[in-house]
Amino acid sequence: MEDDAPVIYGIEFQARALTAQTAETESIRFLVGTQSLKYDNQIHIVDFDDENNIINKNVLLHQVGEIWHLSASPADKSVLTTCYSKTSDSKVVTCAAVWRMPKELESGNQESPDDSSSNPQTLELLCHLDNTAHGNMACVLWEPMGDGKRLVSLADNHVQLWDLQGSSNKAVISSSATLEGKGQLKLTSGRWSPHHNCTQVATANDTAIRGWDIRSMSQIYCIENAHGQLVRDLDFNPNKQYYLASCGDDCKVKFWDVRNINEPVKSLEDHSHWVWSVRYNQSHDQLVLTGSSDSRVILSNMVSISSEPFGHLVDEDDLSDQEDNPQEDKRKEPLQDSIIATYEEHEDSVYAVEWSSADPWLFASLSYDGRLVINRVPRALKYQILL
């Protein structure tokens, strides 16, 4: 029996890095990275068994340092990247590396061995994304739908395109761009667009959002003051190629059409503190998740700016039929945007929200105290969207 009740998993360390295991489309699996200064850091592989509503976990050791960002290969279930901090010459630097998990853990639906936490396994280092010359790594982005061989890293004011060679045990920078100008030029986050043949990346620095064409490594748009304060996260609409969501420390979530950067298409002010994470549902782009330092996760129905503003996919013929016969169908009114649900299971800042790559109706959120919460889109809404 499918249940709408949340499932909660606690990690004994603080944590801020979360990703779905992108290449895993059969079973529901999330990866969580810890931040501990005292103990070895860990990556928790969290498998959710939705039939029995239980979580199975496995723990991998990540001894090199605190994990700030995690990203899973789109092509190989066992490969992931971490951005982590370590102390070098009494300075803290943030590095990035590509890792492989043990073969027996790469697919979901594992039964947890009872001693998995007391007997964690280790990650195999494939290669470092070695850019000591270029400052601190903020995040690593995999090419969407790619073969798992191309990555973009954001480090200080540099955007770098990497090729993984051989069996991913060597990383080479194939091109790079540098953010020029005055003020705070540190890149804080970014997303690789799944559209335009995967040739575009968006980055955030300070209050600005920039688009880059990675073929020429040139800037294609810049939204100067996208937010009143720091931009924390970005995401592309999976179905509308020019649409981008952003969130930030001004407590707002904004939706942009990058062809018209003067003002957002829509702006939400439903959180009461910094908004750290925004994610479009990959199958139903009207469903948008946000997580904030107000300890809440909000699921919004942004149907008016989705690819299905009338509750179904719109094509041009529909619109012209409507002009011919305006009486025909009352359902042709666009549906209203609304908050679907506010989730209050966290007691600390929610740093990350992610949709499952296997089940479009299921998502996870992670707060700094190490609490991972798995929730489902309310059933009534699910059937409304499907039927």
CSV table of C-alpha atoms in Angstrom, one decimal, residues 84-308:
chain,number,residue,atom,x,y,z
A,84,TYR,CA,35.6,18.4,-0.3
A,85,SER,CA,37.7,20.6,1.9
A,86,LYS,CA,41.1,19.7,3.3
A,87,THR,CA,43.8,21.5,5.1
A,88,SER,CA,46.9,22.1,3.2
A,89,ASP,CA,49.8,24.3,4.4
A,90,SER,CA,47.5,25.4,7.3
A,91,LYS,CA,45.0,26.8,4.6
A,92,VAL,CA,41.7,25.2,4.0
A,93,VAL,CA,41.2,24.3,0.3
A,94,THR,CA,38.3,22.8,-1.5
A,95,CYS,CA,39.2,20.1,-4.0
A,96,ALA,CA,37.2,17.7,-6.3
A,97,ALA,CA,37.7,14.1,-7.2
A,98,VAL,CA,36.0,11.3,-9.2
A,99,TRP,CA,35.3,8.1,-7.3
A,100,ARG,CA,34.0,4.6,-7.9
A,101,MET,CA,32.0,2.7,-5.3
A,102,PRO,CA,32.5,-1.0,-4.8
A,103,LYS,CA,30.9,-3.2,-7.5
A,104,GLU,CA,28.5,-4.9,-5.2
A,105,LEU,CA,27.0,-1.6,-4.1
A,106,GLU,CA,26.4,0.0,-7.5
A,107,SER,CA,22.8,-1.2,-7.9
A,108,GLY,CA,20.0,-0.5,-5.6
A,109,ASN,CA,17.7,-2.7,-3.5
A,110,GLN,CA,20.5,-3.9,-1.3
A,111,GLU,CA,19.7,-5.6,1.9
A,112,SER,CA,21.7,-3.7,4.5
A,113,PRO,CA,24.1,-5.9,6.3
A,114,ASP,CA,23.6,-5.3,10.0
A,115,ASP,CA,27.2,-4.2,10.5
A,116,SER,CA,27.4,-1.9,7.5
A,117,SER,CA,28.0,1.2,9.7
A,118,SER,CA,30.6,-0.4,11.9
A,119,ASN,CA,32.3,-1.9,8.8
A,120,PRO,CA,32.1,0.8,6.1
A,121,GLN,CA,33.6,0.2,2.7
A,122,THR,CA,36.0,2.5,0.9
A,123,LEU,CA,35.7,4.5,-2.3
A,124,GLU,CA,38.2,3.9,-5.1
A,125,LEU,CA,39.8,7.1,-6.2
A,126,LEU,CA,39.6,7.4,-10.1
A,127,CYS,CA,41.2,10.8,-10.4
A,128,HIS,CA,41.5,14.3,-8.9
A,129,LEU,CA,40.1,17.2,-10.9
A,130,ASP,CA,43.4,18.9,-10.2
A,131,ASN,CA,43.1,22.6,-10.4
A,132,THR,CA,45.2,23.9,-7.5
A,133,ALA,CA,46.1,26.9,-9.6
A,134,HIS,CA,42.4,27.8,-10.0
A,135,GLY,CA,41.2,28.1,-6.4
A,136,ASN,CA,38.4,26.4,-4.5
A,137,MET,CA,35.9,24.1,-6.2
A,138,ALA,CA,32.3,25.0,-5.6
A,139,CYS,CA,30.7,22.2,-7.6
A,140,VAL,CA,31.1,19.7,-10.4
A,141,LEU,CA,28.4,19.2,-13.1
A,142,TRP,CA,28.1,16.2,-15.3
A,143,GLU,CA,27.0,16.5,-18.9
A,144,PRO,CA,23.3,15.7,-18.8
A,145,MET,CA,22.3,12.5,-20.7
A,146,GLY,CA,26.0,12.2,-21.6
A,147,ASP,CA,28.3,9.2,-21.6
A,148,GLY,CA,29.8,10.2,-18.2
A,149,LYS,CA,33.0,11.5,-19.8
A,150,ARG,CA,32.4,15.2,-19.7
A,151,LEU,CA,32.3,17.5,-16.6
A,152,VAL,CA,32.2,21.1,-15.8
A,153,SER,CA,33.8,22.4,-12.6
A,154,LEU,CA,33.3,25.8,-11.0
A,155,ALA,CA,36.2,27.0,-9.0
A,156,ASP,CA,36.5,30.6,-7.7
A,157,ASN,CA,36.0,32.6,-10.9
A,158,HIS,CA,36.8,29.8,-13.4
A,159,VAL,CA,34.5,27.6,-15.5
A,160,GLN,CA,36.4,24.5,-16.6
A,161,LEU,CA,35.4,21.8,-19.0
A,162,TRP,CA,37.0,18.4,-18.3
A,163,ASP,CA,37.3,15.2,-20.3
A,164,LEU,CA,37.6,12.0,-18.4
A,165,GLN,CA,39.9,9.6,-20.3
A,166,GLY,CA,40.5,5.9,-20.2
A,167,SER,CA,38.4,4.3,-17.6
A,168,SER,CA,37.9,7.7,-16.0
A,169,ASN,CA,41.2,7.6,-14.3
A,170,LYS,CA,42.5,10.7,-15.9
A,171,ALA,CA,40.9,14.1,-16.2
A,172,VAL,CA,42.1,16.7,-18.7
A,173,ILE,CA,40.9,20.3,-18.9
A,174,SER,CA,39.7,20.8,-22.5
A,175,SER,CA,38.7,24.4,-22.2
A,176,SER,CA,38.0,27.1,-19.6
A,177,ALA,CA,36.6,30.6,-19.1
A,178,THR,CA,37.3,33.2,-16.5
A,179,LEU,CA,34.8,35.5,-14.9
A,180,GLU,CA,36.1,39.1,-15.3
A,181,GLY,CA,34.9,42.2,-13.6
A,182,LYS,CA,34.6,44.0,-10.3
A,183,GLY,CA,33.2,42.8,-7.0
A,184,GLN,CA,32.6,39.2,-5.7
A,185,LEU,CA,33.5,37.0,-8.6
A,186,LYS,CA,33.3,33.7,-6.8
A,187,LEU,CA,31.1,31.2,-8.6
A,188,THR,CA,28.8,29.6,-6.0
A,189,SER,CA,26.6,27.1,-8.1
A,190,GLY,CA,25.6,26.1,-11.6
A,191,ARG,CA,23.6,23.8,-13.8
A,192,TRP,CA,24.3,22.2,-17.1
A,193,SER,CA,21.3,22.7,-19.4
A,194,PRO,CA,19.8,19.5,-20.9
A,195,HIS,CA,18.7,21.5,-24.0
A,196,HIS,CA,20.6,23.0,-27.0
A,197,ASN,CA,22.5,19.7,-27.4
A,198,CYS,CA,24.0,20.2,-24.0
A,199,THR,CA,26.1,23.2,-25.1
A,200,GLN,CA,25.0,25.6,-22.3
A,201,VAL,CA,25.8,26.0,-18.6
A,202,ALA,CA,24.3,28.5,-16.2
A,203,THR,CA,26.4,29.8,-13.2
A,204,ALA,CA,25.7,31.9,-10.2
A,205,ASN,CA,28.0,34.4,-8.6
A,206,ASP,CA,27.0,36.8,-5.9
A,207,THR,CA,23.6,38.2,-7.1
A,208,ALA,CA,24.1,37.4,-10.8
A,209,ILE,CA,23.2,34.5,-13.1
A,210,ARG,CA,25.2,33.9,-16.3
A,211,GLY,CA,24.8,31.6,-19.2
A,212,TRP,CA,27.8,30.2,-21.0
A,213,ASP,CA,28.2,28.5,-24.4
A,214,ILE,CA,30.8,25.7,-23.6
A,215,ARG,CA,31.8,25.3,-27.3
A,216,SER,CA,33.3,28.8,-27.3
A,217,MET,CA,33.4,29.3,-23.6
A,218,SER,CA,31.8,32.6,-24.1
A,219,GLN,CA,29.1,34.3,-22.0
A,220,ILE,CA,25.6,34.3,-23.7
A,221,TYR,CA,23.5,36.1,-21.1
A,222,CYS,CA,23.9,37.8,-17.8
A,223,ILE,CA,21.1,38.5,-15.3
A,224,GLU,CA,22.9,41.1,-13.3
A,225,ASN,CA,20.7,41.4,-10.1
A,226,ALA,CA,18.8,38.2,-10.4
A,227,HIS,CA,18.3,38.3,-6.6
A,228,GLY,CA,18.6,41.0,-3.9
A,229,GLN,CA,21.3,38.8,-2.2
A,230,LEU,CA,23.4,35.8,-3.0
A,231,VAL,CA,22.0,33.3,-5.5
A,232,ARG,CA,22.2,29.9,-4.0
A,233,ASP,CA,21.0,27.5,-6.6
A,234,LEU,CA,19.7,27.1,-10.2
A,235,ASP,CA,17.8,24.5,-12.2
A,236,PHE,CA,16.7,24.2,-15.8
A,237,ASN,CA,13.1,23.3,-16.7
A,238,PRO,CA,13.5,19.8,-18.3
A,239,ASN,CA,10.9,20.5,-21.0
A,240,LYS,CA,11.1,24.3,-21.8
A,241,GLN,CA,14.5,25.1,-23.2
A,242,TYR,CA,14.7,28.7,-22.1
A,243,TYR,CA,13.3,28.4,-18.6
A,244,LEU,CA,15.5,28.5,-15.5
A,245,ALA,CA,14.7,28.6,-11.8
A,246,SER,CA,16.8,30.3,-9.2
A,247,CYS,CA,16.7,30.9,-5.5
A,248,GLY,CA,18.7,32.8,-3.0
A,249,ASP,CA,19.3,34.6,0.3
A,250,ASP,CA,16.6,37.2,-0.4
A,251,CYS,CA,14.1,34.3,0.5
A,252,LYS,CA,12.8,34.3,-3.1
A,253,VAL,CA,12.5,31.7,-5.8
A,254,LYS,CA,12.4,33.1,-9.3
A,255,PHE,CA,11.6,31.7,-12.8
A,256,TRP,CA,13.4,33.2,-15.8
A,257,ASP,CA,13.0,33.0,-19.6
A,258,VAL,CA,16.6,33.6,-20.5
A,259,ARG,CA,15.6,35.3,-23.8
A,260,ASN,CA,14.2,38.1,-21.7
A,261,ILE,CA,16.4,38.7,-18.7
A,262,ASN,CA,15.0,42.1,-17.6
A,263,GLU,CA,12.6,40.6,-15.2
A,264,PRO,CA,11.5,37.1,-14.0
A,265,VAL,CA,8.5,35.4,-15.5
A,266,LYS,CA,7.4,34.6,-11.9
A,267,SER,CA,8.7,35.2,-8.4
A,268,LEU,CA,7.7,33.3,-5.2
A,269,GLU,CA,8.2,34.5,-1.6
A,270,ASP,CA,6.9,31.6,0.4
A,271,HIS,CA,10.0,30.9,2.5
A,272,SER,CA,11.0,33.1,5.5
A,273,HIS,CA,14.8,32.6,5.3
A,274,TRP,CA,17.5,31.8,2.7
A,275,VAL,CA,16.5,29.4,0.0
A,276,TRP,CA,19.3,26.9,-0.6
A,277,SER,CA,17.9,24.5,-3.2
A,278,VAL,CA,15.4,24.5,-6.1
A,279,ARG,CA,14.6,21.5,-8.3
A,280,TYR,CA,12.2,20.9,-11.2
A,281,ASN,CA,10.5,17.5,-11.4
A,282,GLN,CA,12.1,15.8,-14.4
A,283,SER,CA,8.8,14.3,-15.7
A,284,HIS,CA,6.2,17.0,-14.7
A,285,ASP,CA,7.8,20.4,-14.8
A,286,GLN,CA,5.0,22.1,-13.0
A,287,LEU,CA,6.2,20.4,-9.8
A,288,VAL,CA,9.0,22.5,-8.2
A,289,LEU,CA,10.7,21.7,-4.9
A,290,THR,CA,12.5,24.2,-2.7
A,291,GLY,CA,14.4,23.9,0.6
A,292,SER,CA,15.4,26.7,3.0
A,293,SER,CA,17.1,27.7,6.2
A,294,ASP,CA,13.5,28.2,7.6
A,295,SER,CA,13.7,24.4,7.9
A,296,ARG,CA,10.9,23.9,5.5
A,297,VAL,CA,10.5,22.1,2.2
A,298,ILE,CA,7.8,23.5,-0.1
A,299,LEU,CA,6.3,21.7,-3.1
A,300,SER,CA,4.8,24.2,-5.5
A,301,ASN,CA,2.6,23.7,-8.5
A,302,MET,CA,3.9,26.2,-11.1
A,303,VAL,CA,1.5,25.1,-13.7
A,304,SER,CA,1.0,28.5,-15.4
A,305,ILE,CA,4.7,28.5,-16.6
A,306,SER,CA,5.0,24.8,-17.2
A,307,SER,CA,4.8,22.8,-20.5
A,308,GLU,CA,1.3,21.8,-19.5
